[in-house]
mmCIF file of C-alpha atoms and ligand atoms in Angstrom:
data_model
loop_
_atom_site.group_PDB
_atom_site.id
_atom_site.type_symbol
_atom_site.label_atom_id
_atom_site.label_comp_id
_atom_site.label_asym_id
_atom_site.label_seq_id
_atom_site.Cartn_x
_atom_site.Cartn_y
_atom_site.Cartn_z
ATOM 1 C CA MET A 1 27.277 56.906 71.055
ATOM 2 C CA LYS A 2 25.511 60.075 71.922
ATOM 3 C CA GLU A 3 26.213 59.629 75.631
ATOM 4 C CA LYS A 4 29.818 58.841 74.879
ATOM 5 C CA LEU A 5 30.199 62.090 72.944
ATOM 6 C CA GLU A 6 28.398 64.002 75.688
ATOM 7 C CA LYS A 7 30.772 62.520 78.217
ATOM 8 C CA ILE A 8 33.819 63.479 76.139
ATOM 9 C CA LYS A 9 32.475 67.004 75.776
ATOM 10 C CA THR A 10 31.677 67.449 79.461
ATOM 11 C CA GLU A 11 35.055 66.092 80.416
ATOM 12 C CA ALA A 12 36.914 68.313 77.945
ATOM 13 C CA LEU A 13 35.024 71.446 78.984
ATOM 14 C CA GLN A 14 35.684 70.629 82.614
ATOM 15 C CA LYS A 15 39.414 70.287 81.926
ATOM 16 C CA ILE A 16 39.424 73.575 80.013
ATOM 17 C CA GLN A 17 37.762 75.349 82.886
ATOM 18 C CA GLU A 18 40.328 74.005 85.322
ATOM 19 C CA CYS A 19 43.219 75.250 83.196
ATOM 20 C CA ASN A 20 44.949 78.483 83.992
ATOM 21 C CA ALA A 21 47.986 78.135 81.731
ATOM 22 C CA LEU A 22 48.375 77.908 77.975
ATOM 23 C CA GLU A 23 50.322 74.641 78.180
ATOM 24 C CA GLY A 24 47.380 72.959 79.902
ATOM 25 C CA LEU A 25 44.987 74.057 77.186
ATOM 26 C CA ASN A 26 47.314 72.709 74.550
ATOM 27 C CA GLU A 27 47.280 69.390 76.310
ATOM 28 C CA VAL A 28 43.481 69.389 76.185
ATOM 29 C CA ARG A 29 43.626 70.087 72.435
ATOM 30 C CA VAL A 30 45.988 67.192 71.885
ATOM 31 C CA ASN A 31 44.099 64.787 74.128
ATOM 32 C CA TYR A 32 40.644 65.457 72.728
ATOM 33 C CA LEU A 33 41.026 66.890 69.237
ATOM 34 C CA GLY A 34 44.471 65.650 68.205
ATOM 35 C CA LYS A 35 45.297 62.831 65.804
ATOM 36 C CA LYS A 36 45.410 60.358 68.658
ATOM 37 C CA GLY A 37 42.754 62.171 70.613
ATOM 38 C CA GLU A 38 39.469 60.828 71.876
ATOM 39 C CA LEU A 39 37.258 62.384 69.187
ATOM 40 C CA THR A 40 39.475 61.073 66.419
ATOM 41 C CA ALA A 41 39.169 57.647 67.995
ATOM 42 C CA VAL A 42 35.387 57.949 67.781
ATOM 43 C CA LEU A 43 35.642 58.991 64.118
ATOM 44 C CA LYS A 44 37.850 56.002 63.440
ATOM 45 C CA GLY A 45 35.153 53.811 64.974
ATOM 46 C CA LEU A 46 32.555 55.136 62.482
ATOM 47 C CA LYS A 47 33.270 52.238 60.159
ATOM 48 C CA ASP A 48 31.585 49.938 62.671
ATOM 49 C CA VAL A 49 28.458 52.045 62.747
ATOM 50 C CA ALA A 50 25.568 51.074 60.513
ATOM 51 C CA ALA A 51 25.770 52.950 57.168
ATOM 52 C CA GLU A 52 22.520 54.851 57.595
ATOM 53 C CA GLU A 53 23.563 56.005 61.070
ATOM 54 C CA ARG A 54 26.969 57.247 59.935
ATOM 55 C CA PRO A 55 26.059 60.759 58.676
ATOM 56 C CA LYS A 56 24.175 61.451 61.873
ATOM 57 C CA VAL A 57 26.956 60.212 64.130
ATOM 58 C CA GLY A 58 29.516 62.044 61.968
ATOM 59 C CA GLN A 59 27.580 65.255 62.429
ATOM 60 C CA MET A 60 27.387 64.671 66.152
ATOM 61 C CA VAL A 61 31.148 64.167 66.330
ATOM 62 C CA ASN A 62 31.656 67.371 64.364
ATOM 63 C CA GLU A 63 29.316 69.307 66.611
ATOM 64 C CA THR A 64 31.137 68.023 69.668
ATOM 65 C CA ARG A 65 34.490 68.978 68.096
ATOM 66 C CA GLU A 66 33.212 72.467 67.270
ATOM 67 C CA ALA A 67 31.797 72.969 70.737
ATOM 68 C CA ILE A 68 35.069 71.946 72.394
ATOM 69 C CA GLU A 69 37.091 74.030 69.928
ATOM 70 C CA GLU A 70 35.020 77.105 70.556
ATOM 71 C CA VAL A 71 35.403 76.942 74.328
ATOM 72 C CA LEU A 72 39.075 76.037 73.980
ATOM 73 C CA ASN A 73 39.799 78.981 71.661
ATOM 74 C CA SER A 74 38.039 81.474 73.827
ATOM 75 C CA ALA A 75 39.909 80.148 76.889
ATOM 76 C CA ILE A 76 43.200 80.516 75.017
ATOM 77 C CA GLN A 77 42.294 84.066 73.986
ATOM 78 C CA LYS A 78 41.411 84.938 77.535
ATOM 79 C CA LEU A 79 44.721 83.661 78.859
ATOM 80 C CA GLU A 80 46.689 85.405 76.107
ATOM 81 C CA LYS A 81 44.943 88.666 76.787
ATOM 82 C CA ALA A 82 45.646 88.381 80.498
ATOM 83 C CA ALA A 83 49.327 87.659 79.802
ATOM 84 C CA LEU A 84 49.573 90.663 77.497
ATOM 85 C CA GLU A 85 47.950 92.931 80.052
ATOM 86 C CA GLU A 86 50.367 91.688 82.679
ATOM 87 C CA LYS A 87 53.296 92.433 80.371
ATOM 88 C CA MET A 88 52.016 95.911 79.511
ATOM 89 C CA LYS A 89 51.593 96.691 83.176
ATOM 90 C CA ALA A 90 55.162 95.629 83.880
ATOM 91 C CA GLU A 91 56.538 97.677 81.009
ATOM 92 C CA VAL A 92 54.708 100.864 81.761
ATOM 93 C CA ILE A 93 56.933 103.926 81.449
ATOM 94 C CA ASP A 94 56.231 107.060 83.401
ATOM 95 C CA VAL A 95 57.288 109.693 80.905
ATOM 96 C CA THR A 96 56.909 112.400 83.530
ATOM 97 C CA LEU A 97 59.776 111.016 85.681
ATOM 98 C CA PRO A 98 63.051 112.978 85.494
ATOM 99 C CA SER A 99 65.592 111.227 83.284
ATOM 100 C CA ASN A 100 68.907 109.774 84.433
ATOM 101 C CA LYS A 101 71.603 112.372 83.971
ATOM 102 C CA ILE A 102 74.323 111.288 81.560
ATOM 103 C CA ARG A 103 77.550 111.922 83.414
ATOM 104 C CA MET A 104 80.450 112.991 81.254
ATOM 105 C CA GLY A 105 84.113 112.552 82.073
ATOM 106 C CA HIS A 106 86.261 115.657 82.374
ATOM 107 C CA ARG A 107 89.760 116.470 81.326
ATOM 108 C CA HIS A 108 92.151 116.968 84.191
ATOM 109 C CA PRO A 109 93.357 120.551 84.789
ATOM 110 C CA ASN A 110 96.971 119.331 84.433
ATOM 111 C CA PHE A 111 96.117 117.914 81.070
ATOM 112 C CA ILE A 112 94.385 121.080 79.891
ATOM 113 C CA ALA A 113 97.376 123.151 81.022
ATOM 114 C CA LEU A 114 99.853 120.800 79.346
ATOM 115 C CA GLU A 115 97.940 120.941 76.107
ATOM 116 C CA GLU A 116 98.181 124.709 76.130
ATOM 117 C CA VAL A 117 101.910 124.599 76.948
ATOM 118 C CA GLU A 118 102.510 122.171 74.085
ATOM 119 C CA ARG A 119 100.492 124.321 71.699
ATOM 120 C CA ILE A 120 102.637 127.346 72.565
ATOM 121 C CA PHE A 121 105.990 125.596 72.134
ATOM 122 C CA VAL A 122 104.996 123.625 69.050
ATOM 123 C CA GLY A 123 103.993 127.008 67.638
ATOM 124 C CA LEU A 124 107.560 128.176 68.329
ATOM 125 C CA GLY A 125 108.971 125.205 66.422
ATOM 126 C CA TYR A 126 109.641 122.795 69.287
ATOM 127 C CA GLU A 127 109.250 119.043 69.067
ATOM 128 C CA VAL A 128 107.491 117.267 71.966
ATOM 129 C CA VAL A 129 109.565 114.283 73.187
ATOM 130 C CA GLU A 130 109.413 111.897 76.113
ATOM 131 C CA GLY A 131 112.007 110.076 78.166
ATOM 132 C CA PRO A 132 111.964 107.166 80.631
ATOM 133 C CA GLU A 133 110.666 107.588 84.205
ATOM 134 C CA ILE A 134 113.156 105.011 85.453
ATOM 135 C CA GLU A 135 116.672 106.298 84.909
ATOM 136 C CA ARG A 136 120.293 105.646 85.599
ATOM 137 C CA ASP A 137 122.081 108.028 87.927
ATOM 138 C CA TYR A 138 124.039 109.125 84.866
ATOM 139 C CA TYR A 139 121.028 110.670 83.072
ATOM 140 C CA ASN A 140 119.377 112.164 86.120
ATOM 141 C CA PHE A 141 122.510 113.507 87.813
ATOM 142 C CA GLU A 142 126.008 112.841 86.496
ATOM 143 C CA ALA A 143 125.617 113.963 82.883
ATOM 144 C CA LEU A 144 123.795 117.040 84.161
ATOM 145 C CA ASN A 145 126.893 118.075 86.057
ATOM 146 C CA ILE A 146 125.374 117.206 89.424
ATOM 147 C CA PRO A 147 128.271 116.075 91.628
ATOM 148 C CA ALA A 148 128.231 112.838 93.602
ATOM 149 C CA ASP A 149 127.919 114.665 96.919
ATOM 150 C CA HIS A 150 125.004 116.872 95.827
ATOM 151 C CA PRO A 151 122.218 116.921 98.437
ATOM 152 C CA ALA A 152 119.574 116.067 95.788
ATOM 153 C CA LYS A 153 121.168 112.630 95.522
ATOM 154 C CA ASP A 154 120.389 111.904 99.139
ATOM 155 C CA GLU A 155 117.920 109.068 99.656
ATOM 156 C CA GLN A 156 115.684 111.530 101.432
ATOM 157 C CA ASP A 157 115.087 113.256 98.116
ATOM 158 C CA THR A 158 115.445 110.513 95.525
ATOM 159 C CA PHE A 159 113.641 107.192 95.189
ATOM 160 C CA TYR A 160 116.337 104.623 94.409
ATOM 161 C CA ILE A 161 115.319 101.294 92.891
ATOM 162 C CA ASN A 162 118.707 99.682 93.302
ATOM 163 C CA GLY A 163 122.340 100.626 92.764
ATOM 164 C CA ASP A 164 122.295 103.516 90.346
ATOM 165 C CA ILE A 165 118.772 102.904 89.059
ATOM 166 C CA LEU A 166 116.266 105.470 90.279
ATOM 167 C CA LEU A 167 112.968 107.210 89.558
ATOM 168 C CA ARG A 168 113.865 110.418 87.772
ATOM 169 C CA THR A 169 113.632 113.493 89.977
ATOM 170 C CA GLN A 170 113.497 115.914 87.058
ATOM 171 C CA THR A 171 112.673 115.925 83.359
ATOM 172 C CA SER A 172 116.131 117.454 82.839
ATOM 173 C CA SER A 173 117.217 113.827 82.305
ATOM 174 C CA VAL A 174 115.543 113.973 78.891
ATOM 175 C CA GLN A 175 118.031 116.727 77.939
ATOM 176 C CA VAL A 176 120.834 114.187 78.166
ATOM 177 C CA HIS A 177 119.020 111.634 75.982
ATOM 178 C CA GLU A 178 118.527 114.303 73.313
ATOM 179 C CA LEU A 179 122.066 115.691 73.568
ATOM 180 C CA GLU A 180 123.707 112.281 73.219
ATOM 181 C CA LYS A 181 121.806 111.602 70.010
ATOM 182 C CA GLY A 182 124.076 114.317 68.582
ATOM 183 C CA LYS A 183 121.433 115.537 66.133
ATOM 184 C CA LEU A 184 121.733 119.310 66.057
ATOM 185 C CA PRO A 185 120.107 121.766 66.261
ATOM 186 C CA ILE A 186 117.869 120.684 69.147
ATOM 187 C CA ARG A 187 114.584 122.342 70.043
ATOM 188 C CA ILE A 188 112.530 120.085 72.321
ATOM 189 C CA LEU A 189 109.819 120.188 74.944
ATOM 190 C CA ALA A 190 109.833 117.167 77.271
ATOM 191 C CA PRO A 191 106.807 116.822 79.556
ATOM 192 C CA GLY A 192 106.530 113.982 82.037
ATOM 193 C CA ARG A 193 106.151 112.586 85.512
ATOM 194 C CA VAL A 194 108.892 113.008 88.095
ATOM 195 C CA PHE A 195 109.353 111.583 91.584
ATOM 196 C CA ARG A 196 110.739 112.904 94.839
ATOM 197 C CA ALA A 197 110.649 111.489 98.341
ATOM 198 C CA ASP A 198 108.410 114.287 99.614
ATOM 199 C CA GLU A 199 105.565 114.120 102.107
ATOM 200 C CA VAL A 200 102.142 115.009 100.719
ATOM 201 C CA ASP A 201 100.905 118.493 101.590
ATOM 202 C CA ALA A 202 99.220 121.427 99.861
ATOM 203 C CA THR A 203 102.321 122.133 97.751
ATOM 204 C CA HIS A 204 104.183 118.787 97.643
ATOM 205 C CA SER A 205 103.619 115.312 96.282
ATOM 206 C CA PRO A 206 105.985 112.346 95.827
ATOM 207 C CA SER A 207 104.960 112.259 92.181
ATOM 208 C CA PHE A 208 104.257 115.317 90.074
ATOM 209 C CA HIS A 209 104.916 116.608 86.560
ATOM 210 C CA GLN A 210 107.389 118.899 84.889
ATOM 211 C CA PHE A 211 108.125 120.018 81.412
ATOM 212 C CA GLU A 212 111.599 120.646 80.246
ATOM 213 C CA GLY A 213 112.714 122.825 77.366
ATOM 214 C CA LEU A 214 116.046 122.548 75.594
ATOM 215 C CA VAL A 215 117.402 124.520 72.665
ATOM 216 C CA VAL A 216 120.915 123.935 71.322
ATOM 217 C CA ASP A 217 122.225 125.577 68.172
ATOM 218 C CA LYS A 218 124.933 127.941 67.002
ATOM 219 C CA ASN A 219 124.673 131.473 68.401
ATOM 220 C CA ILE A 220 122.011 130.799 71.041
ATOM 221 C CA THR A 221 122.207 133.515 73.689
ATOM 222 C CA PHE A 222 120.520 134.485 76.931
ATOM 223 C CA SER A 223 118.356 136.899 74.908
ATOM 224 C CA ASP A 224 116.888 133.950 73.063
ATOM 225 C CA LEU A 225 116.012 132.371 76.405
ATOM 226 C CA LYS A 226 114.426 135.583 77.680
ATOM 227 C CA GLY A 227 112.474 136.196 74.499
ATOM 228 C CA THR A 228 111.154 132.640 74.406
ATOM 229 C CA LEU A 229 110.077 132.486 78.047
ATOM 230 C CA ASP A 230 108.585 135.979 77.889
ATOM 231 C CA GLN A 231 106.472 134.891 74.936
ATOM 232 C CA PHE A 232 105.443 131.737 76.800
ATOM 233 C CA ALA A 233 104.420 133.711 79.919
ATOM 234 C CA LYS A 234 102.336 136.163 77.893
ATOM 235 C CA GLU A 235 100.527 133.385 76.068
ATOM 236 C CA ILE A 236 99.774 131.357 79.149
ATOM 237 C CA PHE A 237 99.024 134.122 81.688
ATOM 238 C CA GLY A 238 97.904 136.995 79.448
ATOM 239 C CA GLU A 239 99.314 139.707 77.184
ATOM 240 C CA ASP A 240 100.089 142.107 80.069
ATOM 241 C CA THR A 241 102.311 139.639 81.935
ATOM 242 C CA LYS A 242 105.812 140.897 82.714
ATOM 243 C CA CYS A 243 108.789 138.633 83.406
ATOM 244 C CA LYS A 244 111.668 139.070 85.819
ATOM 245 C CA PHE A 245 114.829 136.967 85.809
ATOM 246 C CA ARG A 246 116.610 136.519 89.146
ATOM 247 C CA PRO A 247 120.126 135.056 89.272
ATOM 248 C CA HIS A 248 120.089 131.541 90.671
ATOM 249 C CA HIS A 249 122.165 128.380 90.687
ATOM 250 C CA PHE A 250 121.580 125.092 88.894
ATOM 251 C CA PRO A 251 124.486 122.690 88.280
ATOM 252 C CA PHE A 252 123.524 122.130 84.625
ATOM 253 C CA THR A 253 123.194 125.777 83.569
ATOM 254 C CA GLU A 254 125.584 128.713 83.673
ATOM 255 C CA PRO A 255 124.420 131.378 84.149
ATOM 256 C CA SER A 256 121.213 130.211 85.800
ATOM 257 C CA ALA A 257 118.085 132.115 86.689
ATOM 258 C CA GLU A 258 114.645 131.798 88.134
ATOM 259 C CA MET A 259 111.854 133.527 86.320
ATOM 260 C CA ASP A 260 108.999 135.328 88.048
ATOM 261 C CA VAL A 261 105.878 136.633 86.315
ATOM 262 C CA SER A 262 103.925 139.693 87.371
ATOM 263 C CA CYS A 263 100.876 138.600 89.366
ATOM 264 C CA PHE A 264 98.038 138.175 86.904
ATOM 265 C CA LYS A 265 95.526 138.571 89.726
ATOM 266 C CA CYS A 266 96.523 142.075 90.886
ATOM 267 C CA GLY A 267 98.652 143.121 87.920
ATOM 268 C CA GLY A 268 101.720 143.461 90.154
ATOM 269 C CA LYS A 269 100.311 145.723 92.856
ATOM 270 C CA GLY A 270 100.523 142.978 95.478
ATOM 271 C CA CYS A 271 97.678 140.800 96.716
ATOM 272 C CA ARG A 272 96.963 137.663 98.717
ATOM 273 C CA PHE A 273 97.580 135.559 95.628
ATOM 274 C CA CYS A 274 101.189 136.763 95.167
ATOM 275 C CA LYS A 275 101.695 137.131 98.928
ATOM 276 C CA GLY A 276 101.915 140.890 98.528
ATOM 277 C CA SER A 277 105.020 140.855 96.348
ATOM 278 C CA GLY A 278 103.369 141.411 92.967
ATOM 279 C CA TRP A 279 105.484 138.559 91.509
ATOM 280 C CA ILE A 280 104.993 134.823 91.213
ATOM 281 C CA GLU A 281 107.883 132.374 90.786
ATOM 282 C CA ILE A 282 107.364 130.157 87.765
ATOM 283 C CA LEU A 283 110.431 128.290 86.571
ATOM 284 C CA GLY A 284 114.174 127.643 86.559
ATOM 285 C CA CYS A 285 116.302 128.244 83.502
ATOM 286 C CA GLY A 286 119.744 129.081 82.207
ATOM 287 C CA MET A 287 122.362 128.629 79.511
ATOM 288 C CA VAL A 288 123.339 124.977 79.150
ATOM 289 C CA HIS A 289 126.579 124.447 81.089
ATOM 290 C CA PRO A 290 129.540 123.841 78.705
ATOM 291 C CA HIS A 291 130.395 120.770 80.740
ATOM 292 C CA VAL A 292 126.935 119.265 80.044
ATOM 293 C CA LEU A 293 127.440 119.756 76.288
ATOM 294 C CA GLU A 294 130.953 118.308 76.433
ATOM 295 C CA MET A 295 129.799 115.192 78.286
ATOM 296 C CA SER A 296 127.488 114.417 75.367
ATOM 297 C CA ASP A 297 130.259 115.115 72.840
ATOM 298 C CA ILE A 298 128.968 118.490 71.712
ATOM 299 C CA ASP A 299 131.605 121.204 71.285
ATOM 300 C CA PRO A 300 130.619 124.160 73.507
ATOM 301 C CA LYS A 301 132.850 126.447 71.416
ATOM 302 C CA VAL A 302 130.603 125.811 68.413
ATOM 303 C CA TYR A 303 127.217 125.239 70.046
ATOM 304 C CA THR A 304 125.405 126.977 72.869
ATOM 305 C CA GLY A 305 121.969 126.440 74.280
ATOM 306 C CA PHE A 306 119.410 127.292 76.879
ATOM 307 C CA ALA A 307 117.176 125.131 79.027
ATOM 308 C CA PHE A 308 114.258 125.571 81.365
ATOM 309 C CA GLY A 309 112.247 123.385 83.697
ATOM 310 C CA VAL A 310 108.722 124.081 84.903
ATOM 311 C CA GLY A 311 106.409 122.339 87.357
ATOM 312 C CA LEU A 312 103.222 121.552 85.454
ATOM 313 C CA GLU A 313 101.136 121.500 88.633
ATOM 314 C CA ARG A 314 102.427 124.965 89.437
ATOM 315 C CA ILE A 315 101.019 126.216 86.134
ATOM 316 C CA SER A 316 97.627 124.525 86.494
ATOM 317 C CA LEU A 317 97.256 125.559 90.156
ATOM 318 C CA LEU A 318 97.957 129.171 89.245
ATOM 319 C CA LYS A 319 95.962 129.210 86.052
ATOM 320 C CA TYR A 320 92.836 127.760 87.639
ATOM 321 C CA GLU A 321 93.400 129.351 91.054
ATOM 322 C CA ILE A 322 93.473 126.047 92.904
ATOM 323 C CA ASP A 323 95.050 126.451 96.323
ATOM 324 C CA ASP A 324 95.772 122.847 97.261
ATOM 325 C CA MET A 325 97.799 120.505 95.073
ATOM 326 C CA ARG A 326 96.140 117.446 96.643
ATOM 327 C CA LEU A 327 92.937 118.316 94.779
ATOM 328 C CA LEU A 328 94.754 117.467 91.559
ATOM 329 C CA TYR A 329 95.358 113.883 92.627
ATOM 330 C CA GLU A 330 92.138 112.919 94.378
ATOM 331 C CA ASN A 331 90.043 112.496 91.226
ATOM 332 C CA ASP A 332 87.022 113.897 93.001
ATOM 333 C CA ASP A 333 84.344 114.236 90.379
ATOM 334 C CA ARG A 334 82.923 117.359 92.042
ATOM 335 C CA PHE A 335 86.300 119.039 91.592
ATOM 336 C CA LEU A 336 87.125 117.773 88.125
ATOM 337 C CA LYS A 337 83.787 118.625 86.568
ATOM 338 C CA GLN A 338 84.514 122.318 87.043
ATOM 339 C CA PHE A 339 87.001 122.188 84.190
HETATM 340 N N1 DAH B 1 115.416 120.485 86.911
HETATM 341 C C1 DAH B 1 115.169 121.635 87.734
HETATM 342 C C2 DAH B 1 114.328 121.218 88.921
HETATM 343 O O1 DAH B 1 113.725 120.161 88.893
HETATM 344 C C3 DAH B 1 114.452 122.699 86.969
HETATM 345 C C4 DAH B 1 115.336 123.327 85.940
HETATM 346 C C5 DAH B 1 116.062 124.444 86.245
HETATM 347 C C6 DAH B 1 115.430 122.791 84.672
HETATM 348 C C7 DAH B 1 116.869 125.040 85.325
HETATM 349 C C8 DAH B 1 116.247 123.391 83.722
HETATM 350 C C9 DAH B 1 116.955 124.523 84.061
HETATM 351 O O2 DAH B 1 116.370 122.918 82.486
HETATM 352 O O3 DAH B 1 117.738 125.098 83.131
HETATM 353 O O4 DAH B 1 114.267 121.942 89.876
#
């Protein structure tokens, strides 16, 4: 019996020594110490041993069990410790390394400029409205008093989808949508994207943005237009900004004008920024043409109004002194993060 136990022990210890994974050690535990293991089998056989021998054999079995258990446990501990050390090594953090920079998105200069424009006009009591980018000829041209043979209607200037469906070339189309609602008075600001068949260069893009203003009420005069746009210019370009209105022609306004602001870079003395003139052209405006009101069933003898249209890019390029419009569309992070 003694030799048998010795043999079991030697064998078990040998197996333990050969093991280099926890699963293997577990197997040894099951095979030698488990319910169906070899030592248990010996214990079960005790009933065949002579009664006076039993305590001695029992003790021997226990000693063998303890010896195997001890070696097994220390082998398990050793493996566990090694695994832990391995894990710690893998997870080591060098706290002296520079951290990853968290990169933040930036608001687009157009967007910042538009927000300021909206703030100014909402402050003056305007409502911000939007209109469709895909329009009928009627809204983009006809109802704005733009005749069928007007050069703007040429395919070289306008993107046609088919027949009289087109991409709007101006936010002035939103004027018509508001006028035909017939809800007076009207005081709206309509920002949005417009499209023209232009080649891309430093000052042109086939898709850019405008904002349109329209006021219609009783007793609206050219002074109201001047006062409003003067206030706008001062708020957006600075208190000292002066405005100049030059006669111009637009089919949907009569009289029409273009507005220049005194150069905010040189104060009007003339510099590279304003090409030496001291003035910078900003927008088109005028008194709503009686014909435009009539076409939307508004009586021009009772109501008058003014309108203006501004290129949003023009404002953001000037305000942030950007000299190439293409920068606004390239989404270059190095450019955008300056704002
Ligand atoms: N729609 C014109 C354009 O795109 C700008 C404009 C001029 C709008 C005069 C107006 C206006 O409302 O009164 O060039």
